[in-house]
mmCIF file of C-alpha atoms in Angstrom:
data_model
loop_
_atom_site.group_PDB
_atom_site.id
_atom_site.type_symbol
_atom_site.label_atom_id
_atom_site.label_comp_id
_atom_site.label_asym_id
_atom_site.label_seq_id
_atom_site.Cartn_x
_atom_site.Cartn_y
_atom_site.Cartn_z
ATOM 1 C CA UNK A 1271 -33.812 2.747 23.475
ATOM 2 C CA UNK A 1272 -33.526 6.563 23.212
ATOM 3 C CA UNK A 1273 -32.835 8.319 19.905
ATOM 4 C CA UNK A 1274 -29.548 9.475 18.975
ATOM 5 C CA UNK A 1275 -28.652 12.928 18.949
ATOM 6 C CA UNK A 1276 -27.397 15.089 15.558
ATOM 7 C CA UNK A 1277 -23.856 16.773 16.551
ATOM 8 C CA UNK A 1278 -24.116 20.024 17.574
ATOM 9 C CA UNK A 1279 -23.135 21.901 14.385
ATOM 10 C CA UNK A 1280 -25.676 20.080 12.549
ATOM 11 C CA UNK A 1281 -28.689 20.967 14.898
ATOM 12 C CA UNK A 1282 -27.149 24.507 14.916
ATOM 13 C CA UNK A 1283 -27.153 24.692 11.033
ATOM 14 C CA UNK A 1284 -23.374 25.496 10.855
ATOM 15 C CA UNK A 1285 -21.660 23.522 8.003
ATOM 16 C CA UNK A 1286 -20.322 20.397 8.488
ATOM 17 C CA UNK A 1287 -16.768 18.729 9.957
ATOM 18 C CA UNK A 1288 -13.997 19.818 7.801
ATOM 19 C CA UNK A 1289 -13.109 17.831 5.148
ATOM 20 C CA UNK A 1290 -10.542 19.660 3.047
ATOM 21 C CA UNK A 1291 -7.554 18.526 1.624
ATOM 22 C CA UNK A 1292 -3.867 18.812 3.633
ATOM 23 C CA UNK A 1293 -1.713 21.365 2.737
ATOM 24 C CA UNK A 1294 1.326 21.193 3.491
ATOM 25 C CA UNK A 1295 3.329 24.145 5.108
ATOM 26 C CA UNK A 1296 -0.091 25.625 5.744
ATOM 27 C CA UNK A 1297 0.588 24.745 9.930
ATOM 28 C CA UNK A 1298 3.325 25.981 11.611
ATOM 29 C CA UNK A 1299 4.724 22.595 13.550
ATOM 30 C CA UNK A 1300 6.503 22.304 16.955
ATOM 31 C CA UNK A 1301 8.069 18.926 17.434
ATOM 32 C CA UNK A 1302 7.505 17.089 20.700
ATOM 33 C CA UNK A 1303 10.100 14.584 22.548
ATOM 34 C CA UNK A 1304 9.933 11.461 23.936
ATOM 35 C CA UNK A 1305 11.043 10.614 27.445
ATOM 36 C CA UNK A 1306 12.963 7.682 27.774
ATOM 37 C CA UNK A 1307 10.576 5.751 29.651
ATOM 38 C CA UNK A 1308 7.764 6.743 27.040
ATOM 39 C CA UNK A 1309 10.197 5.801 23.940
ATOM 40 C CA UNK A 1310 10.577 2.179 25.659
ATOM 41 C CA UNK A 1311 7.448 1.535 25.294
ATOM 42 C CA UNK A 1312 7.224 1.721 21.752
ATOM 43 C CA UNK A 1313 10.930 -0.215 21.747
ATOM 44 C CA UNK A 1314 8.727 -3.394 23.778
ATOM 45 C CA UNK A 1315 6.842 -5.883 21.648
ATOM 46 C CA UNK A 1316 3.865 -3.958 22.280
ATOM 47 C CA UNK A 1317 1.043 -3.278 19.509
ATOM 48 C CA UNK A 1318 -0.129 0.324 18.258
ATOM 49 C CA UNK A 1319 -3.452 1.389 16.563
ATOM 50 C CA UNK A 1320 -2.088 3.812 14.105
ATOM 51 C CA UNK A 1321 -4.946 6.476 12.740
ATOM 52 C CA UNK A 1322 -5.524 8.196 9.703
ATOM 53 C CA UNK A 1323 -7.538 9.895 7.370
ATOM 54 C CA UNK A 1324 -9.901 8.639 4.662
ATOM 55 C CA UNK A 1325 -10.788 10.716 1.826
ATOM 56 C CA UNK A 1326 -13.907 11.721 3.209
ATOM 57 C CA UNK A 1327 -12.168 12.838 6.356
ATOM 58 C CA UNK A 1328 -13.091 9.493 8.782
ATOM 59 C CA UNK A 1329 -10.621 7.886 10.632
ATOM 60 C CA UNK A 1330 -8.901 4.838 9.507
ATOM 61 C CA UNK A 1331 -7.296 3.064 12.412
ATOM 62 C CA UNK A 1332 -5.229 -0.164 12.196
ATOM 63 C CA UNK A 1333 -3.231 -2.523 14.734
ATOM 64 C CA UNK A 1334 0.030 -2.715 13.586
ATOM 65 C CA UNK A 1335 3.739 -3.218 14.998
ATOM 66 C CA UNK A 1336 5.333 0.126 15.960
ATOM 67 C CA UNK A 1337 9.367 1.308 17.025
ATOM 68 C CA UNK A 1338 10.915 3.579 17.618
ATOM 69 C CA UNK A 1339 14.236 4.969 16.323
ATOM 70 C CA UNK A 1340 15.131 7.674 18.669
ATOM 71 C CA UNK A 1341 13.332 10.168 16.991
ATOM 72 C CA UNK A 1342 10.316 9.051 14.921
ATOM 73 C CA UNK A 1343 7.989 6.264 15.574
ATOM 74 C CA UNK A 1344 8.086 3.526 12.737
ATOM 75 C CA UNK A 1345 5.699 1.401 10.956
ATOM 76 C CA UNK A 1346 5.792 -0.818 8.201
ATOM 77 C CA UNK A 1347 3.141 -1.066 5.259
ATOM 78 C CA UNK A 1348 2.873 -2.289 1.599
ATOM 79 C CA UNK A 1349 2.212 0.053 -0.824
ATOM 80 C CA UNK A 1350 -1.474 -1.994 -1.414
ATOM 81 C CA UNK A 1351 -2.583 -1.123 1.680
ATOM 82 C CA UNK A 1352 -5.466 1.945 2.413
ATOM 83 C CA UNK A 1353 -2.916 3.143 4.260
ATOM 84 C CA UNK A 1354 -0.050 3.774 1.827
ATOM 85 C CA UNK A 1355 -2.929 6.075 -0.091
ATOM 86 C CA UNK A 1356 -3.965 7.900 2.706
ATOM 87 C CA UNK A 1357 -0.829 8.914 3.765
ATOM 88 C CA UNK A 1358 0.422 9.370 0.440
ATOM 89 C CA UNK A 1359 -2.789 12.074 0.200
ATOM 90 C CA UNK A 1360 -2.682 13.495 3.846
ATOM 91 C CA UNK A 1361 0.421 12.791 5.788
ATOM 92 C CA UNK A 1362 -1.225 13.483 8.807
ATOM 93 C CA UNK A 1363 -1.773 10.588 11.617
ATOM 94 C CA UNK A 1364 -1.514 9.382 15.042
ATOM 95 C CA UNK A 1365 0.046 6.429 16.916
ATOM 96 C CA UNK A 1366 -0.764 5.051 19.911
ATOM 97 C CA UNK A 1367 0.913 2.180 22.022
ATOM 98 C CA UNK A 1368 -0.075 0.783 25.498
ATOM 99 C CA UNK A 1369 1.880 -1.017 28.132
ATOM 100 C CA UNK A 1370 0.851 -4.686 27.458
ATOM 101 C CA UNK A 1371 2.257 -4.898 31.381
ATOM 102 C CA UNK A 1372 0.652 -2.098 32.470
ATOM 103 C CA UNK A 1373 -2.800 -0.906 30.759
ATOM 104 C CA UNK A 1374 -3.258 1.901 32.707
ATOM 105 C CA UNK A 1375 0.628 3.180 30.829
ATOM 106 C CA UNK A 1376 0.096 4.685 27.184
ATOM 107 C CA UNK A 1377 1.452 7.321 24.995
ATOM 108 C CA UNK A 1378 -0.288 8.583 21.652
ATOM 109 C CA UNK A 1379 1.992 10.589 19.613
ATOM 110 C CA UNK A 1380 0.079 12.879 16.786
ATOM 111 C CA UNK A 1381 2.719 14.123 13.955
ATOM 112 C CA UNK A 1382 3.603 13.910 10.167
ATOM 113 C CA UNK A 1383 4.098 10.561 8.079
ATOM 114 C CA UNK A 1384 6.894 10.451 5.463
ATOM 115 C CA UNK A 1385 7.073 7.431 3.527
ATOM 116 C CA UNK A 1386 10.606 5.668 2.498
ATOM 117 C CA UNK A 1387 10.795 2.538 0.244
ATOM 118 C CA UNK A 1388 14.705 1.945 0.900
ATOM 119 C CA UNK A 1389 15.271 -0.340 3.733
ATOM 120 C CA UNK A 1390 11.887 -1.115 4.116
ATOM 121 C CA UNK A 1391 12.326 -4.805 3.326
ATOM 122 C CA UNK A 1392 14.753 -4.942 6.316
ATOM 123 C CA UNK A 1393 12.572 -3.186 9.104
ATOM 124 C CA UNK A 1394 9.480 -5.749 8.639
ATOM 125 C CA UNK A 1395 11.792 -8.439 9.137
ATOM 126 C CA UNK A 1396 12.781 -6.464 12.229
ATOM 127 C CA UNK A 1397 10.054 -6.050 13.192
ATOM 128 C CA UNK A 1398 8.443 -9.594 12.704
ATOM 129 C CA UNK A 1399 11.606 -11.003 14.687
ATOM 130 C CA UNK A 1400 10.758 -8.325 17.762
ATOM 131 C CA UNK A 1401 7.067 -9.418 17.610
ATOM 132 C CA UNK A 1402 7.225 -12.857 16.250
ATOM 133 C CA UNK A 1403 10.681 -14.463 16.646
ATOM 134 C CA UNK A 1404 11.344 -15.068 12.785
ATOM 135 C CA UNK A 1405 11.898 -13.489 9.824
ATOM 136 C CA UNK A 1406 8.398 -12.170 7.922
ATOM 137 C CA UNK A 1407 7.380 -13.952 4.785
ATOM 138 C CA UNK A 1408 7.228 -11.519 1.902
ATOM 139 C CA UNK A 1409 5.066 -12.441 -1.307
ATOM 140 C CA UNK A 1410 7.006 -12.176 -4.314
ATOM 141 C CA UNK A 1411 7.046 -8.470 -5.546
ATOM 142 C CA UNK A 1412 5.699 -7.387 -2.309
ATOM 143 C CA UNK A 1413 6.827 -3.677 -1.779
ATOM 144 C CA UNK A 1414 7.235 -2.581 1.388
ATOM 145 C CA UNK A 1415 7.037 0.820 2.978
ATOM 146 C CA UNK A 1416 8.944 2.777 6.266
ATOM 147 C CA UNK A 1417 6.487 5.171 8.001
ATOM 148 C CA UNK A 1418 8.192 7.714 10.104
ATOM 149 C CA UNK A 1419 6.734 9.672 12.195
ATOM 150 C CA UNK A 1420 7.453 13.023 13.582
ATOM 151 C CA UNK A 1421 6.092 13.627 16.805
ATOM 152 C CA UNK A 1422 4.132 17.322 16.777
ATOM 153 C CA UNK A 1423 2.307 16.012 20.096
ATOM 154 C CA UNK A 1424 2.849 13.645 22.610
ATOM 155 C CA UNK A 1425 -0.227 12.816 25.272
ATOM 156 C CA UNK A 1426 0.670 9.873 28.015
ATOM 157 C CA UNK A 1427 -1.274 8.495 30.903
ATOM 158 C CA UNK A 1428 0.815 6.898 33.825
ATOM 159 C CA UNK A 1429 3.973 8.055 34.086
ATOM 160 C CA UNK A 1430 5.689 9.781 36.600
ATOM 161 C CA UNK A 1431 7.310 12.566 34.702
#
């Protein structure tokens, strides 16, 4: 087998990926939009790998059960979870969904996280009963957590507009 390659920078000598902290405010945003047809897809029962960032700057992805309420994309966490840390750190992450009836139909949507404990409860059961047909079964004195995201950037493959 042949021998992996260093990345570029490091057989340049240049320093390493970044890893600094987020600031926020430090990026001027422009929101992106949904098209209906794109939105829908995040309405079906399909799953989404949702990324973030470790501490060290790697990607953390995760499957997870996504919606959409018209203008963010929504996920559901406990306040346990990596995740819940990451985001409270750097609310920078990405989401994307595929057609489960259509493969070659996706949309990843790269924007800001903000994190809301009230009604949170309510949307995994939601959620649960859009994916699962019943109502979730929360541990006692599990907290749960509303991710919103704001779409910066939207990227999709297979639509026609």
């Amino acid at each position: 087998p042949r021998a992996r390659r260093a990345p570029s920078w490091c057989r340049r000598g240049l320093p390493g990926p970044r890893v600094e902290p987020y600031r926020a405010g430090t990026v001027r945003r422009r929101l992106a939009h949904l098209t209906e047809e794109q939105a829908a897809i995040f309405l079906a029962d399909n799953y989404a790998v949702v990324g973030t960032l470790r501490a060290d700057g790697s990607p953390h992805q995760t499957a997870t059960w996504v919606d959409w309420d018209g203008e963010h994309v929504l996920f559901n966490i406990t306040v346990t979870r990596k995740k819940y840390e990451e985001l409270q750190r750097d609310p920078r992450v990405s989401v994307f969904v595929f057609d489960g009836d259509n493969r070659y139909r996706w949309v990843t949507v790269s924007g800001t996280a903000d994190l809301t404990l009230e009604g949170a409860a309510e949307h995994i059961h939601e959620l649960s009963h859009k994916y699962r047909g019943r109502d979730y079964a929360l541990r006692p004195g599990e907290q749960r957590v509303i991710v919103r995201v704001t779409p910066d950037r939207v990227t999709a493959y297979g639509f026609d507009s």
